Coordinates of C-alpha atoms in Angstrom, one line a residue:
Chain M
M1 CA -15.5 16.7 23.2
A2 CA -16.7 13.4 21.8
T3 CA -20.2 13.3 23.1
T4 CA -23.3 14.5 21.4
A5 CA -26.7 15.2 22.8
T6 CA -28.1 12.1 21.3
T7 CA -25.6 9.9 23.0
F8 CA -26.2 11.8 26.2
D9 CA -30.0 11.3 26.0
E10 CA -29.4 7.6 25.3
A11 CA -27.0 7.4 28.2
V12 CA -29.7 8.8 30.4
A13 CA -32.3 6.5 29.0
V14 CA -30.4 3.3 29.3
S15 CA -28.5 4.0 32.4
K16 CA -30.2 2.5 35.5
P17 CA -29.2 3.3 39.1
T18 CA -26.5 0.8 39.6
G19 CA -25.9 -1.7 42.3
G20 CA -29.6 -1.7 43.4
A21 CA -29.3 1.9 44.4
R22 CA -33.0 2.5 43.9
R23 CA -34.4 -0.5 45.6
G24 CA -31.9 -0.5 48.4
R25 CA -33.3 -0.9 51.9
P26 CA -33.3 2.3 54.0
N27 CA -30.0 2.3 55.8
P28 CA -28.2 5.1 57.7
G29 CA -26.0 5.9 54.6
R30 CA -29.0 6.3 52.3
V31 CA -30.9 8.4 54.8
L32 CA -27.9 10.6 55.2
A33 CA -27.5 10.9 51.4
W34 CA -31.1 11.8 50.9
T35 CA -30.9 14.4 53.7
A36 CA -27.9 15.9 52.0
L37 CA -29.7 16.0 48.6
G38 CA -32.7 17.5 50.4
L39 CA -30.6 20.2 52.0
I40 CA -29.0 21.2 48.7
M41 CA -32.4 21.4 47.0
A42 CA -33.7 23.5 49.9
A43 CA -30.7 25.9 49.6
T44 CA -31.4 26.1 45.9
L45 CA -35.0 26.9 46.2
F46 CA -35.0 29.2 49.3
P47 CA -33.8 32.4 47.4
F48 CA -36.7 31.9 45.0
Y49 CA -39.1 31.7 47.9
W50 CA -37.6 34.7 49.5
M51 CA -38.0 36.7 46.3
L52 CA -41.7 35.7 46.3
R53 CA -42.2 36.4 50.0
T54 CA -40.6 39.9 49.8
A55 CA -42.4 40.8 46.5
F56 CA -45.8 40.3 48.2
S57 CA -44.8 42.2 51.3
N58 CA -45.6 45.8 52.0
G59 CA -42.3 47.7 51.8
A60 CA -43.2 50.1 54.6
Y61 CA -43.5 47.3 57.2
L62 CA -40.7 45.0 55.9
A63 CA -38.1 46.3 58.3
T64 CA -40.4 45.7 61.3
E65 CA -40.5 41.9 60.8
P66 CA -37.4 41.0 58.8
A67 CA -37.4 37.4 60.1
N68 CA -41.0 36.7 59.4
L69 CA -41.1 33.8 56.9
L70 CA -44.4 34.9 55.5
P71 CA -45.1 38.0 53.5
V72 CA -45.4 41.1 55.7
E73 CA -48.8 42.8 55.2
T74 CA -49.5 40.9 52.0
T75 CA -50.1 43.1 49.1
W76 CA -49.9 43.3 45.3
G77 CA -48.5 46.8 45.8
A78 CA -44.9 46.1 44.8
F79 CA -46.0 44.7 41.4
E80 CA -48.3 47.6 40.7
R81 CA -45.5 50.0 41.6
V82 CA -42.8 48.5 39.4
L83 CA -45.2 48.1 36.5
G84 CA -46.2 51.8 36.9
L85 CA -49.8 51.1 37.8
A86 CA -49.7 52.8 41.2
T87 CA -49.9 56.5 41.8
T88 CA -46.9 58.3 43.3
E89 CA -48.7 58.6 46.7
E90 CA -49.5 54.9 46.8
A91 CA -46.0 54.0 45.9
Q92 CA -44.5 56.2 48.6
A93 CA -46.9 54.9 51.2
Q94 CA -45.3 51.5 50.6
A95 CA -41.7 52.8 50.8
G96 CA -41.3 53.0 47.1
S97 CA -39.2 55.9 45.8
G98 CA -42.1 57.3 43.9
A99 CA -39.8 57.4 40.9
S100 CA -41.1 55.4 37.9
V101 CA -38.7 52.6 36.9
S102 CA -40.3 51.6 33.7
I103 CA -40.0 47.9 34.4
F104 CA -42.8 47.2 32.0
R105 CA -41.0 49.0 29.2
A106 CA -37.8 47.1 30.0
L107 CA -39.8 43.8 30.0
L108 CA -41.0 44.6 26.4
N109 CA -37.4 45.6 25.4
S110 CA -36.1 42.3 26.7
V111 CA -38.7 40.3 24.9
L112 CA -38.0 42.2 21.7
V113 CA -34.2 42.0 21.9
A114 CA -34.0 38.4 23.1
S115 CA -36.4 37.2 20.4
L116 CA -34.5 39.0 17.6
I117 CA -31.2 37.7 18.8
T118 CA -32.5 34.1 19.2
A119 CA -34.2 34.1 15.8
G120 CA -31.1 35.3 14.1
Q121 CA -28.7 32.9 15.9
V122 CA -30.8 29.9 15.3
F123 CA -31.7 30.6 11.7
F124 CA -28.3 31.7 10.5
G125 CA -26.7 29.1 12.7
A126 CA -28.7 26.4 11.0
M127 CA -27.8 27.7 7.6
A128 CA -24.1 27.7 8.4
A129 CA -24.3 24.3 10.1
Y130 CA -26.0 22.9 6.9
A131 CA -23.1 24.2 4.8
F132 CA -20.6 22.8 7.3
S133 CA -22.2 19.4 7.5
R134 CA -23.9 18.5 4.2
L135 CA -22.4 20.6 1.4
R136 CA -19.0 20.1 -0.1
W137 CA -16.7 23.1 -0.6
P138 CA -13.0 23.8 -0.4
G139 CA -11.8 25.1 3.0
R140 CA -14.9 23.8 4.8
N141 CA -13.1 22.3 7.8
T142 CA -10.7 25.2 8.0
V143 CA -13.4 27.8 8.2
F144 CA -15.3 25.7 10.7
F145 CA -12.2 25.5 12.9
I146 CA -11.6 29.3 12.7
F147 CA -15.3 29.9 13.7
L148 CA -14.7 27.7 16.8
T149 CA -11.7 29.7 17.9
A150 CA -14.2 32.6 18.4
L151 CA -15.4 30.6 21.4
M152 CA -12.1 31.2 23.1
V153 CA -12.0 35.0 22.8
P154 CA -13.3 36.5 26.1
P155 CA -16.3 38.6 25.3
I156 CA -14.9 41.8 27.0
F157 CA -12.1 41.7 24.5
T158 CA -14.3 42.1 21.4
Q159 CA -16.9 44.2 23.2
L160 CA -14.5 47.2 23.6
P161 CA -13.9 47.6 19.9
N162 CA -17.5 46.6 19.1
F163 CA -18.6 49.4 21.3
L164 CA -16.6 51.8 19.2
L165 CA -18.0 50.3 16.0
M166 CA -21.5 51.0 17.3
R167 CA -20.6 54.5 18.3
D168 CA -19.0 55.2 14.9
L169 CA -22.0 53.8 13.1
G170 CA -24.2 56.1 15.2
L171 CA -26.1 53.2 16.7
L172 CA -25.6 53.8 20.4
S173 CA -28.9 53.8 22.3
S174 CA -30.7 51.6 19.8
Y175 CA -32.1 48.1 19.7
T176 CA -29.9 47.5 16.7
A177 CA -26.8 48.0 18.8
I178 CA -27.8 45.4 21.3
V179 CA -28.9 42.8 18.8
L180 CA -26.4 43.2 15.9
P181 CA -23.2 41.6 17.3
F182 CA -25.1 38.5 18.4
F183 CA -27.5 38.3 15.4
F184 CA -25.5 36.6 12.7
M185 CA -23.2 34.3 14.4
T186 CA -22.6 32.3 17.5
P187 CA -20.0 29.5 17.3
F188 CA -22.0 27.5 19.8
A189 CA -25.2 27.4 17.7
I190 CA -23.3 26.3 14.6
F191 CA -21.4 23.6 16.5
F192 CA -24.5 22.4 18.2
L193 CA -26.6 22.0 15.1
R194 CA -23.8 20.6 12.9
Q195 CA -23.6 17.6 15.2
F196 CA -27.3 16.8 14.6
F197 CA -27.2 17.5 10.8
L198 CA -24.2 15.1 10.5
G199 CA -26.4 12.4 12.0
I200 CA -29.3 12.7 9.6
P201 CA -29.1 9.8 7.1
R202 CA -27.9 10.7 3.6
E203 CA -30.7 8.7 2.0
V204 CA -33.4 11.0 3.2
E205 CA -31.8 14.0 1.5
E206 CA -31.0 11.9 -1.6
A207 CA -34.7 11.1 -2.0
A208 CA -35.6 14.7 -1.9
R209 CA -32.9 15.4 -4.5
L210 CA -34.3 12.8 -6.8
D211 CA -37.7 14.6 -6.5
G212 CA -35.9 17.6 -7.9
A213 CA -35.4 19.6 -4.7
G214 CA -32.4 22.0 -4.6
A215 CA -30.2 22.6 -1.6
V216 CA -32.5 25.4 -0.4
G217 CA -35.6 23.2 -0.7
R218 CA -33.8 20.3 1.0
F219 CA -32.7 22.6 3.9
F220 CA -36.2 23.9 4.5
R221 CA -38.3 20.8 3.8
V222 CA -36.0 17.9 4.9
I223 CA -33.2 19.0 7.3
L224 CA -35.0 21.6 9.4
P225 CA -38.1 19.5 10.1
M226 CA -36.0 16.5 10.9
A227 CA -33.9 18.6 13.4
S228 CA -36.9 20.2 15.0
G229 CA -36.0 18.8 18.5
P230 CA -32.5 20.2 18.6
L231 CA -33.7 23.4 17.1
V232 CA -36.2 23.9 19.9
T233 CA -33.5 23.1 22.5
L234 CA -31.1 25.5 20.9
T235 CA -33.8 28.2 20.8
I236 CA -34.5 27.9 24.5
L237 CA -30.8 27.9 25.5
Q238 CA -30.0 30.9 23.3
Y239 CA -33.2 32.8 24.5
I240 CA -32.2 32.3 28.2
Q241 CA -28.7 33.4 27.4
A242 CA -29.9 36.6 25.5
W243 CA -32.4 37.3 28.3
G244 CA -29.7 37.3 30.9
E245 CA -27.1 39.4 29.0
Y246 CA -26.0 42.4 31.0
L247 CA -22.7 44.0 30.1
W248 CA -23.2 44.5 26.4
P249 CA -26.7 46.1 26.7
L250 CA -25.3 48.2 29.5
L251 CA -22.5 49.5 27.3
V252 CA -24.5 50.3 24.2
A253 CA -28.1 51.1 25.3
S254 CA -28.6 52.0 28.9
D255 CA -30.9 54.9 28.1
R256 CA -34.4 54.8 29.6
D257 CA -36.1 53.9 26.3
H258 CA -33.9 51.0 25.2
R259 CA -32.8 49.5 28.5
V260 CA -33.4 45.7 28.8
L261 CA -34.5 44.2 32.1
T262 CA -31.1 43.4 33.5
V263 CA -30.0 46.9 33.0
A264 CA -33.2 48.4 34.4
L265 CA -32.9 46.2 37.5
A266 CA -29.4 47.4 38.1
V267 CA -30.6 51.0 37.7
F268 CA -33.5 50.4 40.0
R269 CA -31.1 49.0 42.7
S270 CA -28.7 51.9 42.3
Q271 CA -31.4 54.5 42.7
T272 CA -31.1 54.1 46.5
P273 CA -27.4 53.5 47.1
Q274 CA -27.3 54.5 50.7
G275 CA -30.8 54.7 52.1
A276 CA -33.1 51.7 52.6
P277 CA -33.8 50.3 49.1
D278 CA -37.3 49.5 48.0
W279 CA -36.8 45.8 48.7
A280 CA -40.3 44.8 48.0
G281 CA -40.3 46.6 44.7
L282 CA -36.9 45.3 43.8
M283 CA -37.9 41.7 44.5
A284 CA -41.2 42.1 42.5
A285 CA -39.1 43.3 39.6
T286 CA -36.6 40.5 39.8
L287 CA -39.5 38.1 40.0
L288 CA -41.0 39.5 36.8
A289 CA -37.5 39.2 35.2
A290 CA -37.1 35.6 36.3
L291 CA -40.6 34.5 35.5
P292 CA -40.3 34.0 31.7
V293 CA -37.3 31.7 32.2
V294 CA -39.0 29.8 35.0
I295 CA -42.1 29.3 32.7
L296 CA -39.9 28.2 29.8
F297 CA -38.1 25.8 32.1
A298 CA -41.3 24.4 33.5
V299 CA -42.5 23.5 30.0
F300 CA -39.2 22.3 28.6
S301 CA -37.2 21.1 31.6
R302 CA -36.5 17.7 30.2
K303 CA -35.0 19.1 27.0
I304 CA -33.0 21.7 28.8
V305 CA -31.6 19.3 31.5
N306 CA -30.7 16.7 28.9
S307 CA -28.9 19.3 26.7
I308 CA -26.6 20.3 29.5
G309 CA -24.4 17.3 29.1
F310 CA -23.9 18.5 25.6
S311 CA -23.7 22.3 26.0
G312 CA -21.1 22.2 28.6
I313 CA -18.8 20.2 26.4
K314 CA -18.8 22.9 23.7
Chain J
M1 CA -20.6 8.0 8.2
A2 CA -20.7 6.1 5.0
L3 CA -19.3 7.7 1.9
T4 CA -21.2 8.3 -1.4
S5 CA -20.0 6.0 -4.1
R6 CA -17.6 7.5 -6.6
N7 CA -20.0 7.3 -9.5
A8 CA -22.8 9.0 -7.7
R9 CA -24.3 11.9 -9.6
T10 CA -22.1 14.9 -9.5
G11 CA -22.9 17.0 -6.5
G12 CA -24.3 13.9 -4.7
V13 CA -24.9 14.5 -1.1
S14 CA -22.0 13.7 1.2
V15 CA -21.8 14.2 4.9
S16 CA -18.7 13.8 6.7
G17 CA -16.2 15.7 4.6
Q18 CA -13.6 13.0 4.3
A19 CA -10.6 14.3 2.5
L20 CA -9.0 12.9 -0.6
R21 CA -12.1 12.1 -2.5
P22 CA -12.3 13.3 -6.1
D23 CA -15.6 15.1 -5.6
V24 CA -14.8 16.4 -2.1
N25 CA -14.9 20.0 -3.3
G26 CA -18.4 19.7 -4.8
T27 CA -19.6 21.1 -8.0
R28 CA -19.4 24.8 -8.8
R29 CA -23.1 25.1 -8.1
E30 CA -22.7 23.4 -4.7
R31 CA -19.8 25.7 -3.8
L32 CA -21.9 28.7 -4.5
T33 CA -24.8 27.4 -2.5
A34 CA -22.5 26.7 0.4
L35 CA -21.1 30.2 0.2
A36 CA -24.7 31.6 0.3
F37 CA -25.4 29.4 3.4
V38 CA -22.4 30.5 5.4
A39 CA -22.5 34.1 4.3
P40 CA -24.4 35.5 7.2
A41 CA -22.3 33.7 9.8
L42 CA -19.1 34.7 7.9
L43 CA -20.3 38.3 8.0
G44 CA -21.0 38.1 11.7
F45 CA -17.7 36.5 12.4
T46 CA -15.7 39.0 10.3
V47 CA -17.3 42.1 11.6
F48 CA -17.9 41.2 15.2
Y49 CA -15.2 38.8 16.1
F50 CA -12.3 38.9 13.7
W51 CA -12.1 42.7 13.0
P52 CA -12.6 43.7 16.7
T53 CA -9.9 41.3 17.7
L54 CA -7.4 43.1 15.4
R55 CA -8.7 46.5 16.5
G56 CA -8.5 45.6 20.1
L57 CA -4.8 44.5 19.7
Y58 CA -4.1 47.8 17.9
Y59 CA -5.9 50.0 20.6
S60 CA -3.8 48.2 23.3
L61 CA -0.8 50.0 21.7
T62 CA -2.4 53.4 21.8
E63 CA -3.4 56.1 24.1
F64 CA -7.1 56.7 23.4
D65 CA -9.7 58.5 25.4
F66 CA -12.7 58.1 23.0
F67 CA -12.8 61.8 22.1
S68 CA -9.6 62.4 20.2
P69 CA -8.0 60.0 17.7
P70 CA -5.9 57.1 19.2
R71 CA -2.2 58.0 19.5
F72 CA 0.3 55.2 19.0
V73 CA 2.5 54.6 22.0
G74 CA 4.0 51.2 21.4
L75 CA 4.2 49.0 24.4
D76 CA 3.8 51.8 26.9
N77 CA 0.5 50.5 28.2
Y78 CA 2.0 47.1 28.9
A79 CA 5.0 48.7 30.6
A80 CA 2.6 50.8 32.8
L81 CA 0.9 47.6 33.9
F82 CA 3.9 46.5 35.9
S83 CA 3.8 49.5 38.2
D84 CA 0.0 49.7 38.4
A85 CA -1.0 48.8 41.9
I86 CA -4.7 48.6 41.1
F87 CA -4.0 46.2 38.3
W88 CA -2.0 43.9 40.6
N89 CA -4.7 44.2 43.2
A90 CA -7.2 43.3 40.6
M91 CA -5.2 40.2 39.7
K92 CA -4.9 39.2 43.3
V93 CA -8.6 39.7 44.0
T94 CA -9.5 37.8 40.8
V95 CA -7.3 34.8 41.8
Q96 CA -8.8 34.8 45.3
Y97 CA -12.2 34.8 43.8
V98 CA -11.4 32.1 41.3
V99 CA -9.8 29.9 44.0
I100 CA -12.7 30.2 46.5
N101 CA -15.4 29.9 43.8
I102 CA -13.8 26.9 42.1
G103 CA -12.9 25.2 45.4
T104 CA -16.4 25.3 46.9
Q105 CA -18.1 24.8 43.6
T106 CA -16.1 21.7 42.6
V107 CA -16.4 20.0 45.9
L108 CA -20.1 20.7 46.3
A109 CA -20.8 19.8 42.6
L110 CA -19.0 16.5 43.0
L111 CA -21.0 15.7 46.1
L112 CA -24.2 16.6 44.3
A113 CA -23.4 14.7 41.2
V114 CA -22.6 11.6 43.3
L115 CA -25.9 12.0 45.2
L116 CA -27.8 12.3 41.9
H117 CA -25.9 9.3 40.4
R118 CA -26.4 7.0 43.3
L119 CA -29.9 8.0 44.4
T120 CA -32.2 9.1 41.7
R121 CA -32.8 9.6 38.0
S122 CA -35.6 12.1 38.6
I123 CA -35.8 14.8 36.0
V124 CA -37.6 17.0 38.6
V125 CA -34.7 16.8 41.0
R126 CA -32.2 17.6 38.2
S127 CA -34.4 20.5 37.0
I128 CA -34.5 22.0 40.5
V129 CA -30.8 22.0 41.0
L130 CA -30.3 23.5 37.5
L131 CA -32.8 26.3 38.0
P132 CA -30.4 28.9 39.4
Y133 CA -28.1 28.6 36.4
L134 CA -30.9 29.8 34.1
I135 CA -31.7 32.9 36.0
S136 CA -29.7 35.9 35.0
N137 CA -26.7 37.0 37.0
V138 CA -28.3 40.3 37.7
V139 CA -31.4 38.8 39.3
V140 CA -29.3 36.4 41.3
A141 CA -27.1 39.2 42.5
L142 CA -30.0 41.3 43.6
V143 CA -31.8 38.5 45.5
F144 CA -28.6 37.8 47.4
Y145 CA -27.9 41.5 47.9
W146 CA -31.2 41.5 49.8
M147 CA -30.8 38.2 51.6
L148 CA -27.3 39.2 52.8
D149 CA -28.3 42.8 53.7
A150 CA -26.3 43.8 56.9
Q151 CA -29.4 44.8 58.9
I152 CA -32.6 43.2 57.8
G153 CA -31.4 40.5 55.5
I154 CA -32.7 37.1 56.4
T155 CA -29.2 35.6 56.6
N156 CA -28.1 38.0 59.4
Q157 CA -31.4 37.6 61.1
A158 CA -30.8 33.8 61.2
L159 CA -27.2 34.4 62.4
T160 CA -28.3 36.6 65.3
F161 CA -31.1 34.2 66.1
L162 CA -28.4 31.6 66.6
G163 CA -26.5 33.9 68.9
L164 CA -23.8 34.7 66.3
D165 CA -22.6 38.2 65.2
A166 CA -24.1 39.8 62.2
V167 CA -21.8 39.7 59.2
P168 CA -21.3 42.8 56.9
F169 CA -21.2 40.5 53.8
F170 CA -20.7 43.2 51.2
G171 CA -19.4 45.9 53.4
S172 CA -16.2 44.4 54.7
Q173 CA -13.0 44.0 52.8
D174 CA -12.5 40.5 54.1
W175 CA -16.0 39.2 53.4
A176 CA -16.8 40.8 50.0
I177 CA -14.9 38.5 47.7
P178 CA -15.9 35.2 49.5
T179 CA -19.5 36.5 49.5
I180 CA -19.5 37.1 45.7
A181 CA -17.7 33.8 45.1
F182 CA -20.4 32.1 47.2
I183 CA -23.2 33.7 45.2
N184 CA -21.7 32.4 42.0
T185 CA -21.3 29.0 43.5
W186 CA -25.0 28.9 44.3
R187 CA -25.8 29.9 40.7
H188 CA -23.4 27.4 39.0
L189 CA -23.6 24.4 41.4
G190 CA -26.3 22.5 39.6
Y191 CA -24.9 23.2 36.2
T192 CA -21.5 21.9 37.2
A193 CA -23.0 18.9 39.0
L194 CA -25.0 18.0 35.9
L195 CA -21.9 18.0 33.7
L196 CA -20.1 15.7 36.2
F197 CA -23.3 13.6 36.4
A198 CA -23.3 13.3 32.6
G199 CA -19.7 12.0 32.9
M200 CA -20.6 9.5 35.6
L201 CA -23.4 8.1 33.4
M202 CA -20.6 7.1 30.9
I203 CA -19.0 4.9 33.6
P204 CA -20.3 1.3 33.0
G205 CA -22.6 0.1 35.7
D206 CA -21.0 -3.3 36.0
V207 CA -17.8 -1.7 37.3
Y208 CA -19.9 -0.7 40.4
E209 CA -21.5 -4.2 40.4
A210 CA -18.1 -5.7 40.5
G211 CA -17.0 -3.4 43.3
R212 CA -20.1 -4.3 45.3
V213 CA -19.5 -8.0 44.9
D214 CA -16.0 -7.4 46.2
G215 CA -17.6 -5.7 49.2
A216 CA -16.5 -2.2 48.5
S217 CA -18.3 0.6 50.4
E218 CA -19.8 3.6 48.6
W219 CA -17.0 5.7 50.0
K220 CA -14.4 3.3 48.6
M221 CA -16.2 3.1 45.2
F222 CA -16.2 6.9 45.0
W223 CA -12.4 7.1 45.5
R224 CA -11.4 4.0 43.5
I225 CA -13.9 4.0 40.7
T226 CA -15.9 7.3 40.2
L227 CA -13.1 9.8 40.7
P228 CA -10.4 8.1 38.6
L229 CA -12.7 7.3 35.7
L230 CA -14.2 10.8 35.9
R231 CA -10.8 12.6 35.7
P232 CA -11.0 13.7 32.1
I233 CA -14.5 15.2 32.5
L234 CA -13.5 16.7 35.8
A235 CA -10.5 18.4 34.1
L236 CA -12.7 19.7 31.3
V237 CA -15.3 21.0 33.8
L238 CA -12.6 22.7 35.9
V239 CA -11.3 24.5 32.9
I240 CA -14.7 25.7 31.7
T241 CA -15.5 27.0 35.2
V242 CA -12.1 28.6 35.7
I243 CA -12.4 30.4 32.4
G244 CA -15.9 31.6 33.4
S245 CA -14.7 32.7 36.8
F246 CA -11.9 34.8 35.5
Q247 CA -14.5 36.9 33.7
A248 CA -16.7 37.6 36.7
F249 CA -18.4 40.9 36.2
D250 CA -22.2 41.0 36.6
T251 CA -22.4 40.1 40.3
V252 CA -19.7 42.7 41.2
A253 CA -21.2 45.4 39.1
V254 CA -24.7 45.0 40.7
T255 CA -23.6 44.5 44.3
T256 CA -20.4 46.2 45.3
A257 CA -19.2 48.0 42.2
G258 CA -15.6 47.1 43.0
G259 CA -15.7 48.2 46.7
P260 CA -15.3 48.4 49.5
G261 CA -12.1 50.1 48.6
D262 CA -10.7 47.9 45.8
A263 CA -11.7 44.7 47.5
T264 CA -13.8 43.4 44.7
R265 CA -12.4 45.2 41.7
V266 CA -11.9 42.0 39.7
I267 CA -10.0 42.1 36.5
Q268 CA -13.0 42.4 34.2
Y269 CA -14.5 45.1 36.3
Y270 CA -11.3 47.0 36.2
I271 CA -11.3 46.8 32.4
F272 CA -14.9 48.2 32.3
D273 CA -13.9 50.8 34.9
L274 CA -10.8 51.9 32.9
A275 CA -12.7 52.1 29.6
F276 CA -16.0 53.6 30.5
Q277 CA -15.5 55.5 33.7
R278 CA -11.9 56.7 33.4
Y279 CA -11.9 56.9 29.5
Q280 CA -8.5 55.1 29.3
Y281 CA -9.5 53.0 26.4
G282 CA -6.1 52.1 25.1
Y283 CA -4.9 51.0 28.6
A284 CA -8.2 49.1 29.1
S285 CA -7.5 47.2 25.9
A286 CA -4.0 46.3 27.1
V287 CA -5.5 44.8 30.3
S288 CA -8.0 42.9 28.2
V289 CA -5.2 41.5 26.1
V290 CA -3.6 40.3 29.4
L291 CA -6.9 38.7 30.4
F292 CA -7.1 37.1 26.9
L293 CA -3.5 35.6 27.4
I294 CA -4.4 34.2 30.8
L295 CA -7.4 32.5 29.4
A296 CA -5.4 31.2 26.4
V297 CA -3.0 29.6 28.8
V298 CA -5.9 28.0 30.7
A299 CA -7.3 26.7 27.3
F300 CA -3.8 25.4 26.4
V301 CA -3.7 23.5 29.6
Q302 CA -7.1 22.2 28.8
L303 CA -6.0 20.9 25.4
R304 CA -3.1 19.1 27.1
L305 CA -5.3 17.6 29.6
M306 CA -7.8 16.5 27.0
R307 CA -5.0 15.2 24.8
A308 CA -6.1 17.5 22.0
D309 CA -9.2 15.7 20.9
E310 CA -9.5 17.1 17.4
S311 CA -12.1 14.8 15.9
D312 CA -15.0 17.2 16.5
V313 CA -13.0 20.4 16.0
A314 CA -11.5 19.9 12.6

């Protein structure tokens, strides 16, 4: 629990492959090691390729060439189908069920819900982290410790009563129900940001104070800008987390209008429990669901990868 | 973190919250500011973590079907657990899942971490192995549901091509749990490996240099240097992953829904099933208290293994 993201980044930066690992001459051991690494990477990437290959196949012909490594009868049809752009006849011709799955709507729902959750968690998390790291008040460390214990409560345990709370408030089947329990507080966000705020030199804030800035002004004009790196990292991590959430949205808002992508995908899959599922359509939908994360990742991979040494040690 | 001098202006900025300083509790104004800053998080904690925890404990002592008010039954729910065959089966299945998942995941992650540590610092390689972790459980489950399809899934196509028998991955009582454990191993492998990799970076490079000078092989250095020095991190990573594995839900819900028979009805799925499909809400709460207790024991073991590092917690 002792490490922070800064020390982890530094560790990565200063650490060199030891023992001449990088410049070592090719020998059987190194060839074997690279082969093993290559195999693991191939096994990691193959399902993504298979998603792509299937999504661009024509569902009607998929079963005729199941072992073909290339798309079967390449077409955009599956994407048009799940986004609701194809007519029922077109969809059925490609082995779609003809039933509309509103993936597009679910995509919008996911964007809305994940954005709200992330914005709340990062902003309120930063506020709390500021109070826990740079303001003095009685009970500060006790309250922080109590907050951290929330990390240990298994989500299902609080989700059962929270479901009842949403029902009693009449909020079932609403965006509010999905967002609210995550919106104000996540112990991880507070813990994560507190570490960085503790590291900002006192003198910087002292200078702002002498210029007459109050705590609110210092928070917005000094602390937040100085912590922009960690704030971005946290935003990405929380967005990915909110994007992938399944059980809670399933419990409180699985109706057609409010379903998020994960729930919609599960509904899509269960529409054909026995017969041959619309694999091409399903893979097109999963691809659309995975795409935002893959794009985020492509842009911010260094930040995300380096934050893992920290986030795991929460 | 240096301390503010005693005669600093009242309300001077301090950081680390050392106890026993005269101004440790801040000025009245600073206390009010702090309260305003923690207020949203405090609200979220009270309403969505603390209150539901109390409520959940209470409901575990009641008979409650959602539609009529809860009826207090004392410890009846807990007593019923002892003779509930499905509950014991769920425990058995969960433990099987945890053992298989943790076994394969830890061994493969250690292998991958060593490969990363000894071969390359490439951020691209690390990004690729992390990618599955960022994709939502539901998407991962669906892609494997397709790849492992009994008839036209690519895995069985490859098996029959090699002259082996096709495997009913999700359809057979013997295969279902190992299959789901494997899917989650695929998703978490890179994440776990990066945590271990982060731990390996903390091992000073000259230890390896010394080993090399003494003529130790890579194999020997792994057993004599890497593994012993990594033990604390390894213990921590194991606990994080065990706690996560006990709460497997998404993959089961999307692929097998507990079947075939009860073969994949893991504990968390059983809770969901009891509450939202059988409307035995009180009993479901009791099972979730048991899950909570199991995880608490795991966390306790963690604290022992980590020698209760309190510096960041308190």
